[in-house]
Amino acid sequence: MNGFSQPGRVERVFWPILATALLLALWCYSVRWSGTRVFPSPVEVERGLAELLRHHVLWGDIVDSLRRVAYGYGAAVAIGVPLGLTLGWYPAANQVVNPVMQILRPISPIAWIPVAIIFFGVGDDAAVFLIFLGSFFPIVVAAINGVSSVPAVYRHAGRNFGLTPPQLLAKVLFPAALPQILVGLRIALGIAWLVVVAAEMIAVDSGLGYLVIDSRNSGKRYDLVVAAILLIGVIGLVLDVLFRRLEKLRSVRWGFRFES
Amino acid sequence: MRDDNAARMNLRLLLRPLAFIAVLLLLWEIGIRRQSSHLLPGPWGTVEGIVDLVRHGLLLKYIVASLFRVTWGFTLAAALAIPLGLAVGWYRRAEMALNPILQILRPISPLAWIPIAILWFGVGDLAAIFLIFVGCFFPLMLTAINAVRSIPAVYVNAGRNFGLGTPSLVYRVLYPAVVPNLIVGLRITLGIAWLVVVAAEMIAVSSGLGFLIVDARNAGNRYDLVVAGMLIIGVIGLLLDLGMQSLEKVKSFRWGYSED
């Protein structure tokens, strides 16, 4: 019974269900044992979730959150990947820009909230801006690292075949750097999902983050709070799984190994 | 002659980024001068803001408060998540059982836990530490699980063939194989902790750098202090990252397999 024996197919289903059931039972029992009136039990959370669904507020909030992530993240990808490729291609330019990026990168996107509100007012644009900031720097850094870790042999070979710099970038460097860029993109998507919830708790009045803070402030509906939190987790998981699918698809298409 | 050349190269390497920073600061100042509202500070106003904070003795106090929370939350998460993750990664069935739960809890933004943190711990240090703990725990545990799973079976089998008992197998094979991965995970997680502490301080407590930003904005629109706070957050985040990076170098040399 160590990490390297192969468990059977039944166990593959049995153990997760057992662990989840144990956790739910523990949760249920500790709510009852502590006699709390505020913190909800799993059953109450399930009822809260059903209530949210029935009032049709849930879909609106989910769509709002996803829309903000799509815009902010999309803009970060559209600007960050080309910029990172360019900087990785010209190390001299990278040396110039790098110190500035290193200082801007660790500033929590949340800390930009006051500035975002001045620039864009309270609303969607501010939240989109925050998500853009949060995902922009990881993407640029991943693209720079991706390009600079491409073996020089590839570059020389491309040059010997008479490729011009733009062709070299599009046909050799980008596909070679792609796996590393995709990892960066996936991390950035996780950060974007983290930032949107925080931004919605402070800067706007719709979306899943707002649902969490609003359910607490208007009448201590902690069943709705926990329901919304679990939903945030599930959607984040779905985004991650979808991205992994994409990763597999793309690397098959564009990776070096499969190009003729 | 060669020394002279090298010195000149070094000087150039140093001068270009500095020139770039100077140009950015100049653009910032010009942009501020041209706009009419005078809400945002220029670079000089920001420096004055920092001096102001130092003079009131607030800067050091807030930095210490933020670092205190990060230290506790991060250390607790590392102390619990790493041993747990290593154990779970070692036993295949445990990993199968817990994986779905971890995957759902991980993408939940730590900030979404704020209502629950306040419910359990009240407004104060403990709530902030709990949030940082939650933000660090899941990524660290997954890193530890993956680190164990990625040990080649050959290493473990070889260790067994040499007649190592479980304790010495853990100490002499598992531990050195896992450490490089763990340090990378710790570095990423420390970045997350620094991001979370700022956000938590904006909502849940009344000291620290995050509070500084929100307080400076709410109490009289002191945007010079807001931007000063952001810069300080960036610089400290950079220092933390550099510290972890140097740890990466030292320890991987000492403990990595390649050295043995």
Coordinates of C-alpha atoms in Angstrom, one line a residue:
Chain A
M1 CA 0.0 0.0 0.0
N2 CA 2.4 2.7 -1.2
G3 CA 2.2 5.4 -3.8
F4 CA 3.1 3.1 -6.7
S5 CA 0.6 0.3 -6.7
Q6 CA -2.3 0.6 -9.1
P7 CA -5.7 0.8 -7.4
G8 CA -8.7 -0.7 -9.3
R9 CA -11.5 1.1 -11.0
V10 CA -14.0 0.7 -8.2
E11 CA -11.7 2.3 -5.8
R12 CA -11.3 5.2 -8.1
V13 CA -15.0 6.1 -7.5
F14 CA -15.3 4.8 -4.0
W15 CA -12.6 6.8 -2.2
P16 CA -13.5 10.2 -3.4
I17 CA -17.2 9.6 -2.5
L18 CA -16.2 8.3 0.9
A19 CA -14.0 11.3 1.6
T20 CA -16.6 13.8 0.5
A21 CA -19.3 12.1 2.5
L22 CA -17.1 12.1 5.6
L23 CA -16.3 15.8 5.1
L24 CA -20.0 16.7 4.7
A25 CA -20.9 14.6 7.8
L26 CA -18.1 16.3 9.8
W27 CA -19.4 19.7 8.7
C28 CA -23.0 18.8 9.5
Y29 CA -22.1 17.4 12.9
S30 CA -19.9 20.3 14.0
V31 CA -22.6 22.8 13.0
R32 CA -25.0 20.9 15.2
W33 CA -22.5 20.3 18.0
S34 CA -21.5 24.0 18.3
G35 CA -25.2 24.9 18.2
T36 CA -24.5 27.9 15.9
R37 CA -27.4 29.7 14.5
V38 CA -25.4 31.7 12.0
F39 CA -23.2 29.2 10.2
P40 CA -25.2 27.0 7.8
S41 CA -25.2 23.2 7.5
P42 CA -24.8 21.5 4.1
V43 CA -28.5 21.1 3.8
E44 CA -29.2 24.8 4.3
V45 CA -26.5 25.6 1.8
E46 CA -28.2 23.4 -0.7
R47 CA -31.5 25.1 0.0
G48 CA -29.8 28.5 -0.4
L49 CA -28.4 27.5 -3.7
A50 CA -31.9 26.3 -4.9
E51 CA -33.3 29.6 -3.7
L52 CA -30.8 31.6 -5.7
L53 CA -31.5 29.5 -8.8
R54 CA -35.2 30.1 -8.4
H55 CA -34.9 33.8 -8.3
H56 CA -32.8 33.9 -11.4
V57 CA -30.2 36.2 -9.8
L58 CA -27.5 33.6 -10.0
W59 CA -27.2 33.4 -13.8
G60 CA -26.9 37.2 -14.0
D61 CA -24.1 37.3 -11.5
I62 CA -22.2 34.4 -13.1
V63 CA -22.5 36.0 -16.5
D64 CA -21.3 39.3 -15.1
S65 CA -18.3 37.8 -13.5
L66 CA -17.4 35.7 -16.5
R67 CA -17.8 38.7 -18.8
R68 CA -15.4 40.8 -16.8
V69 CA -12.8 38.0 -16.7
A70 CA -13.2 37.5 -20.5
Y71 CA -12.6 41.2 -21.3
G72 CA -9.8 41.8 -18.8
Y73 CA -8.0 38.5 -19.5
G74 CA -8.6 38.8 -23.2
A75 CA -7.0 42.2 -23.3
A76 CA -4.0 41.0 -21.2
V77 CA -3.5 38.1 -23.6
A78 CA -3.8 40.3 -26.7
I79 CA -1.2 42.8 -25.4
G80 CA 0.9 40.6 -23.1
V81 CA 1.9 37.8 -25.5
P82 CA 3.1 39.9 -28.4
L83 CA 4.9 42.3 -25.9
G84 CA 6.6 39.3 -24.2
L85 CA 7.6 37.7 -27.4
T86 CA 9.2 41.0 -28.6
L87 CA 11.0 41.5 -25.3
G88 CA 12.3 38.0 -25.3
W89 CA 13.5 38.4 -28.9
Y90 CA 15.4 41.6 -28.1
P91 CA 17.3 40.9 -24.8
A92 CA 18.6 44.5 -24.8
A93 CA 15.0 45.9 -24.7
N94 CA 14.2 43.4 -22.0
Q95 CA 17.1 44.6 -19.8
V96 CA 15.7 48.2 -20.1
V97 CA 12.1 47.3 -19.3
N98 CA 12.8 44.6 -16.7
P99 CA 13.4 46.7 -13.6
V100 CA 10.2 48.6 -14.1
M101 CA 8.2 45.4 -14.5
Q102 CA 9.8 43.8 -11.5
I103 CA 8.5 46.7 -9.3
L104 CA 5.0 46.8 -10.9
R105 CA 4.5 43.1 -10.9
P106 CA 4.2 42.4 -7.1
I107 CA 1.8 45.3 -6.5
S108 CA -1.4 43.5 -5.6
P109 CA -4.0 44.3 -8.3
I110 CA -6.4 45.0 -5.4
A111 CA -4.1 47.9 -4.4
W112 CA -4.9 49.5 -7.7
I113 CA -8.6 49.7 -6.8
P114 CA -8.6 53.4 -5.7
V115 CA -6.7 54.4 -8.9
A116 CA -8.9 52.3 -11.0
I117 CA -12.0 54.0 -9.6
I118 CA -10.5 57.4 -10.4
F119 CA -9.7 56.4 -14.0
F120 CA -12.9 54.5 -14.7
G121 CA -15.5 55.3 -12.0
V122 CA -17.3 52.6 -10.1
G123 CA -18.4 50.0 -12.6
D124 CA -17.4 47.3 -15.1
D125 CA -14.5 49.1 -16.6
A126 CA -12.7 49.4 -13.2
A127 CA -13.1 45.7 -12.6
V128 CA -11.9 44.8 -16.1
F129 CA -8.9 47.1 -15.6
L130 CA -8.0 45.3 -12.4
I131 CA -8.3 41.9 -14.0
F132 CA -6.1 43.1 -16.9
L133 CA -3.4 44.3 -14.5
G134 CA -3.5 41.0 -12.5
S135 CA -3.1 38.8 -15.5
F136 CA -0.9 41.0 -17.7
F137 CA 2.4 40.6 -15.8
P138 CA 2.4 36.8 -15.4
I139 CA 1.7 36.5 -19.1
V140 CA 4.4 38.9 -20.2
V141 CA 7.0 37.2 -17.9
A142 CA 6.0 33.7 -19.2
A143 CA 6.3 34.8 -22.9
I144 CA 9.7 36.4 -22.2
N145 CA 11.0 33.2 -20.5
G146 CA 9.4 31.1 -23.2
V147 CA 11.2 32.8 -26.0
S148 CA 14.6 33.1 -24.2
S149 CA 14.6 29.4 -23.4
V150 CA 14.2 28.4 -27.1
P151 CA 17.4 26.5 -28.1
A152 CA 19.7 28.6 -30.3
V153 CA 19.9 25.7 -32.7
Y154 CA 16.3 26.3 -33.8
R155 CA 16.9 29.9 -34.4
H156 CA 20.1 29.3 -36.4
A157 CA 18.4 26.6 -38.5
G158 CA 15.5 28.9 -39.2
R159 CA 18.0 31.6 -40.3
N160 CA 19.9 29.2 -42.5
F161 CA 16.7 28.4 -44.3
G162 CA 16.4 32.1 -45.1
L163 CA 13.5 33.1 -42.8
T164 CA 13.0 36.8 -42.2
P165 CA 12.7 37.9 -38.6
P166 CA 8.9 38.1 -38.6
Q167 CA 8.7 34.7 -40.2
L168 CA 11.2 33.4 -37.7
L169 CA 9.1 34.8 -34.9
A170 CA 5.8 33.3 -36.2
K171 CA 7.1 29.9 -37.5
V172 CA 9.9 29.0 -35.1
L173 CA 9.9 31.0 -31.9
F174 CA 6.2 31.2 -31.2
P175 CA 5.5 27.5 -31.6
A176 CA 8.6 26.6 -29.6
A177 CA 7.8 29.0 -26.8
L178 CA 4.1 28.0 -26.8
P179 CA 4.1 25.3 -24.1
Q180 CA 5.7 27.6 -21.6
I181 CA 3.4 30.5 -22.6
L182 CA 0.4 28.3 -22.2
V183 CA 1.4 27.4 -18.6
G184 CA 1.7 31.2 -17.9
L185 CA -1.7 31.7 -19.5
R186 CA -3.3 29.1 -17.3
I187 CA -1.8 30.6 -14.1
A188 CA -2.9 34.0 -15.2
L189 CA -6.5 32.7 -15.7
G190 CA -6.5 31.5 -12.1
I191 CA -5.3 34.9 -10.9
A192 CA -7.9 36.6 -13.0
W193 CA -10.6 34.5 -11.3
L194 CA -9.2 35.4 -7.9
V195 CA -9.1 39.1 -8.7
V196 CA -12.6 39.4 -10.2
V197 CA -14.1 38.1 -6.9
A198 CA -12.1 40.6 -4.9
A199 CA -12.9 43.5 -7.3
E200 CA -16.6 42.7 -7.2
M201 CA -16.5 42.8 -3.4
I202 CA -15.3 46.4 -3.4
A203 CA -15.8 48.1 -6.7
V204 CA -19.0 47.1 -8.4
D205 CA -22.5 45.9 -7.5
S206 CA -23.0 42.7 -9.4
G207 CA -21.3 39.4 -9.9
L208 CA -20.4 36.5 -7.6
G209 CA -18.1 38.5 -5.4
Y210 CA -20.8 41.0 -4.8
L211 CA -23.2 38.1 -4.1
V212 CA -20.9 37.0 -1.3
I213 CA -20.6 40.4 0.4
D214 CA -24.2 41.4 -0.2
S215 CA -25.6 38.2 1.3
R216 CA -23.6 38.9 4.4
N217 CA -24.4 42.6 4.7
S218 CA -28.1 42.4 4.0
G219 CA -29.4 40.1 6.7
K220 CA -26.5 37.7 7.5
R221 CA -27.6 35.1 5.0
Y222 CA -24.6 32.9 5.6
D223 CA -26.2 30.0 3.7
L224 CA -26.1 32.1 0.6
V225 CA -22.5 33.2 1.4
V226 CA -21.3 29.6 1.5
A227 CA -23.3 28.6 -1.6
A228 CA -21.7 31.5 -3.5
I229 CA -18.3 30.5 -2.3
L230 CA -18.7 26.9 -3.4
L231 CA -20.0 28.1 -6.7
I232 CA -16.9 30.3 -7.2
G233 CA -14.8 27.2 -6.6
V234 CA -16.7 25.0 -9.0
I235 CA -16.5 27.7 -11.8
G236 CA -12.8 28.2 -11.2
L237 CA -12.3 24.4 -11.5
V238 CA -14.3 24.3 -14.7
L239 CA -12.2 27.1 -16.2
D240 CA -9.0 25.3 -15.3
V241 CA -10.2 22.0 -16.7
L242 CA -11.3 23.7 -20.0
F243 CA -7.9 25.3 -20.3
R244 CA -6.1 22.0 -19.8
R245 CA -8.2 20.6 -22.6
L246 CA -7.2 23.5 -24.8
E247 CA -3.6 23.0 -23.8
K248 CA -3.6 19.5 -25.1
L249 CA -5.4 20.4 -28.3
R250 CA -3.0 23.2 -29.2
S251 CA 0.2 21.6 -28.3
V252 CA -0.7 18.8 -30.7
R253 CA -1.4 21.2 -33.4
W254 CA 1.4 23.7 -33.0
G255 CA 4.1 21.9 -31.1
F256 CA 7.3 21.2 -32.9
R257 CA 7.1 17.5 -32.7
F258 CA 4.1 17.3 -35.0
E259 CA 5.0 19.8 -37.6
S260 CA 6.0 18.4 -41.0
Chain B
M1 CA 41.9 47.5 -22.0
R2 CA 39.5 44.6 -21.6
D3 CA 38.7 45.7 -18.1
D4 CA 37.9 49.1 -19.4
N5 CA 35.6 47.6 -22.0
A6 CA 33.8 45.5 -19.4
A7 CA 33.4 48.5 -17.1
R8 CA 31.9 50.4 -20.0
M9 CA 29.5 47.6 -20.8
N10 CA 28.4 47.4 -17.2
L11 CA 27.8 51.1 -17.1
R12 CA 25.7 50.9 -20.2
L13 CA 23.7 48.0 -18.7
L14 CA 23.0 50.1 -15.7
L15 CA 22.4 53.4 -17.5
R16 CA 19.7 52.3 -20.0
P17 CA 17.2 51.0 -17.5
L18 CA 17.8 54.1 -15.4
A19 CA 17.2 56.3 -18.5
F20 CA 14.0 54.3 -19.2
I21 CA 12.7 54.9 -15.6
A22 CA 13.6 58.6 -15.9
V23 CA 11.6 58.8 -19.1
L24 CA 8.6 57.1 -17.5
L25 CA 8.7 59.4 -14.5
L26 CA 8.9 62.4 -16.8
L27 CA 5.8 61.2 -18.8
W28 CA 4.0 60.6 -15.5
E29 CA 4.8 64.2 -14.3
I30 CA 3.7 65.7 -17.7
G31 CA 0.5 63.6 -17.7
I32 CA -0.3 64.9 -14.2
R33 CA 0.4 68.5 -15.1
R34 CA -1.8 68.4 -18.2
Q35 CA -4.9 67.0 -16.5
S36 CA -7.0 69.5 -14.6
S37 CA -8.4 67.6 -11.6
H38 CA -5.2 67.4 -9.4
L39 CA -6.4 64.2 -7.7
L40 CA -3.5 62.0 -8.7
P41 CA 0.0 62.9 -7.5
G42 CA 3.0 63.2 -9.7
P43 CA 6.3 61.4 -8.8
W44 CA 7.4 64.2 -6.6
G45 CA 4.1 64.3 -4.8
T46 CA 4.5 60.6 -4.2
V47 CA 8.0 61.0 -2.7
E48 CA 6.5 63.7 -0.4
G49 CA 3.8 61.3 0.6
I50 CA 6.4 58.7 1.6
V51 CA 8.3 61.3 3.6
D52 CA 5.1 62.3 5.2
L53 CA 4.3 58.7 6.2
V54 CA 7.8 58.2 7.6
R55 CA 7.6 61.4 9.6
H56 CA 4.4 60.3 11.3
G57 CA 6.0 56.9 12.1
L58 CA 3.1 55.2 10.2
L59 CA 5.2 53.6 7.5
L60 CA 7.3 51.3 9.6
K61 CA 4.3 50.4 11.8
Y62 CA 2.1 49.4 8.8
I63 CA 4.9 47.5 7.1
V64 CA 5.6 45.5 10.3
A65 CA 1.8 44.9 10.7
S66 CA 1.5 43.5 7.2
L67 CA 4.7 41.4 7.4
F68 CA 3.6 40.0 10.7
R69 CA 0.3 38.7 9.2
V70 CA 2.0 37.3 6.2
T71 CA 4.6 35.5 8.3
W72 CA 2.1 33.8 10.5
G73 CA -0.4 32.9 7.8
F74 CA 2.3 31.6 5.5
T75 CA 4.3 29.7 8.1
L76 CA 1.2 28.0 9.5
A77 CA 0.1 27.0 6.0
A78 CA 3.5 25.7 5.1
A79 CA 3.8 23.8 8.4
L80 CA 0.5 22.0 7.9
A81 CA 0.1 21.7 4.1
I82 CA 3.6 20.3 3.3
P83 CA 3.6 17.3 5.6
L84 CA 0.0 16.6 4.9
G85 CA 0.6 16.9 1.1
L86 CA 3.6 14.7 1.2
A87 CA 1.7 12.0 3.1
V88 CA -1.3 12.2 0.8
G89 CA 0.9 12.1 -2.2
W90 CA 2.6 9.0 -0.9
Y91 CA -0.6 7.0 -0.5
R92 CA -2.3 6.8 -3.8
R93 CA -5.7 6.1 -2.3
A94 CA -5.6 9.1 -0.1
E95 CA -4.7 11.2 -3.0
M96 CA -7.6 9.9 -5.0
A97 CA -10.0 10.5 -2.1
L98 CA -9.0 14.1 -1.4
N99 CA -8.3 15.3 -5.0
P100 CA -11.9 16.3 -5.9
I101 CA -12.3 18.3 -2.7
L102 CA -9.0 20.0 -3.1
Q103 CA -9.7 20.9 -6.7
I104 CA -13.0 22.6 -5.7
L105 CA -11.6 24.5 -2.7
R106 CA -8.4 25.6 -4.5
P107 CA -9.9 28.1 -7.0
I108 CA -12.0 29.8 -4.4
S109 CA -10.6 33.3 -4.1
P110 CA -9.2 33.6 -0.5
L111 CA -11.1 36.9 -0.4
A112 CA -14.4 35.2 -0.8
W113 CA -13.7 33.7 2.7
I114 CA -13.8 37.2 4.2
P115 CA -17.3 36.9 5.6
I116 CA -16.6 33.6 7.1
A117 CA -13.2 34.8 8.5
I118 CA -14.9 37.7 10.2
L119 CA -17.7 35.5 11.5
W120 CA -15.2 33.1 13.1
F121 CA -12.4 35.4 14.2
G122 CA -14.0 38.9 14.4
V123 CA -12.4 41.9 12.8
G124 CA -8.7 41.8 13.5
D125 CA -5.4 40.2 13.0
L126 CA -6.7 36.6 13.3
A127 CA -9.1 37.1 10.4
A128 CA -6.4 38.4 8.1
I129 CA -4.0 35.6 9.2
F130 CA -6.8 33.0 8.5
L131 CA -7.3 34.4 5.0
I132 CA -3.6 34.2 4.2
F133 CA -3.5 30.7 5.6
V134 CA -6.4 29.7 3.3
G135 CA -4.8 31.4 0.3
C136 CA -1.5 29.5 0.8
F137 CA -2.7 26.2 2.1
F138 CA -4.3 24.7 -1.0
P139 CA -1.6 25.7 -3.5
L140 CA 1.1 24.4 -1.1
M141 CA -0.7 21.1 -0.5
L142 CA -1.1 20.5 -4.2
T143 CA 2.5 21.3 -4.8
A144 CA 3.5 18.8 -2.1
I145 CA 1.3 16.1 -3.6
N146 CA 2.6 16.6 -7.1
A147 CA 6.2 16.7 -5.8
V148 CA 5.8 13.3 -4.3
R149 CA 4.0 11.9 -7.3
S150 CA 6.7 13.1 -9.7
I151 CA 9.5 11.1 -8.0
P152 CA 10.6 8.5 -10.5
A153 CA 9.7 5.0 -9.2
V154 CA 13.2 3.9 -9.9
Y155 CA 14.5 6.0 -7.0
V156 CA 12.1 4.5 -4.6
N157 CA 12.7 1.0 -5.8
A158 CA 16.5 1.5 -5.7
G159 CA 16.2 2.8 -2.2
R160 CA 14.1 -0.3 -1.2
N161 CA 16.6 -2.7 -2.8
F162 CA 19.3 -1.2 -0.7
G163 CA 17.2 -2.2 2.3
L164 CA 16.2 1.3 3.5
G165 CA 13.4 1.2 6.0
T166 CA 10.5 3.7 5.7
P167 CA 12.1 6.4 7.9
S168 CA 15.4 6.4 6.1
L169 CA 13.6 6.1 2.7
V170 CA 11.7 9.2 3.5
Y171 CA 14.8 11.1 4.8
R172 CA 17.3 10.0 2.2
V173 CA 15.2 9.6 -1.0
L174 CA 11.9 11.4 -0.7
Y175 CA 13.0 14.5 1.0
P176 CA 15.9 15.5 -1.3
A177 CA 13.9 14.6 -4.4
V178 CA 11.0 16.8 -3.3
V179 CA 12.7 19.9 -2.0
P180 CA 13.4 21.7 -5.3
N181 CA 9.7 21.5 -6.3
L182 CA 8.6 22.6 -2.9
I183 CA 10.8 25.7 -2.9
V184 CA 9.3 26.8 -6.3
G185 CA 5.8 26.2 -4.8
L186 CA 6.7 28.2 -1.7
R187 CA 8.0 31.1 -3.8
I188 CA 4.7 31.3 -5.8
T189 CA 2.7 31.0 -2.7
L190 CA 4.5 33.8 -0.9
G191 CA 3.5 36.0 -3.8
I192 CA -0.1 35.0 -3.3
A193 CA 0.2 35.7 0.4
W194 CA 1.4 39.2 -0.3
L195 CA -1.5 39.7 -2.7
V196 CA -4.0 38.4 -0.2
V197 CA -2.7 40.4 2.8
V198 CA -3.2 43.7 1.0
A199 CA -6.8 42.8 0.0
A200 CA -7.6 41.5 3.5
E201 CA -6.3 44.6 5.1
M202 CA -8.5 46.7 2.8
I203 CA -11.6 45.0 4.2
A204 CA -11.0 43.2 7.5
V205 CA -8.6 45.2 9.7
S206 CA -7.5 48.7 10.5
S207 CA -3.7 48.6 10.1
G208 CA -1.2 47.5 7.5
L209 CA -0.4 48.7 4.0
G210 CA -3.8 47.7 2.5
F211 CA -5.5 49.7 5.2
L212 CA -3.2 52.6 4.4
I213 CA -4.4 52.7 0.8
V214 CA -8.1 52.5 1.6
D215 CA -7.8 54.9 4.6
A216 CA -5.8 57.5 2.6
R217 CA -8.5 57.5 -0.1
N218 CA -11.5 57.6 2.2
A219 CA -10.1 60.1 4.7
G220 CA -9.7 63.1 2.5
N221 CA -8.6 61.8 -0.9
R222 CA -4.9 61.7 -0.1
Y223 CA -4.0 60.1 -3.4
D224 CA -0.3 60.9 -2.8
L225 CA -0.4 58.4 0.1
V226 CA -2.3 55.9 -2.0
V227 CA 0.3 55.8 -4.7
A228 CA 3.1 55.9 -2.1
G229 CA 1.5 52.8 -0.5
M230 CA 1.3 51.0 -3.8
L231 CA 4.9 51.6 -4.5
I232 CA 6.0 50.3 -1.1
I233 CA 3.8 47.2 -1.6
G234 CA 5.6 46.7 -5.0
V235 CA 9.1 47.1 -3.5
I236 CA 8.4 44.8 -0.5
G237 CA 6.9 42.2 -2.8
L238 CA 10.0 42.3 -5.0
L239 CA 12.2 41.9 -1.9
L240 CA 10.2 38.9 -0.7
D241 CA 10.5 37.3 -4.1
L242 CA 14.2 37.9 -4.4
G243 CA 14.7 36.4 -0.9
M244 CA 12.8 33.2 -2.0
Q245 CA 14.8 33.1 -5.2
S246 CA 18.1 33.1 -3.3
L247 CA 16.8 30.3 -1.1
E248 CA 16.1 28.4 -4.3
K249 CA 19.7 28.7 -5.4
V250 CA 21.3 27.7 -2.0
K251 CA 19.0 24.8 -1.2
S252 CA 18.8 23.2 -4.6
F253 CA 22.6 23.1 -4.7
R254 CA 22.7 21.5 -1.3
W255 CA 19.9 19.0 -1.5
G256 CA 19.1 18.4 -5.2
Y257 CA 19.8 15.0 -6.7
S258 CA 22.3 16.4 -9.2
E259 CA 24.8 17.1 -6.4
D260 CA 24.8 13.6 -4.9

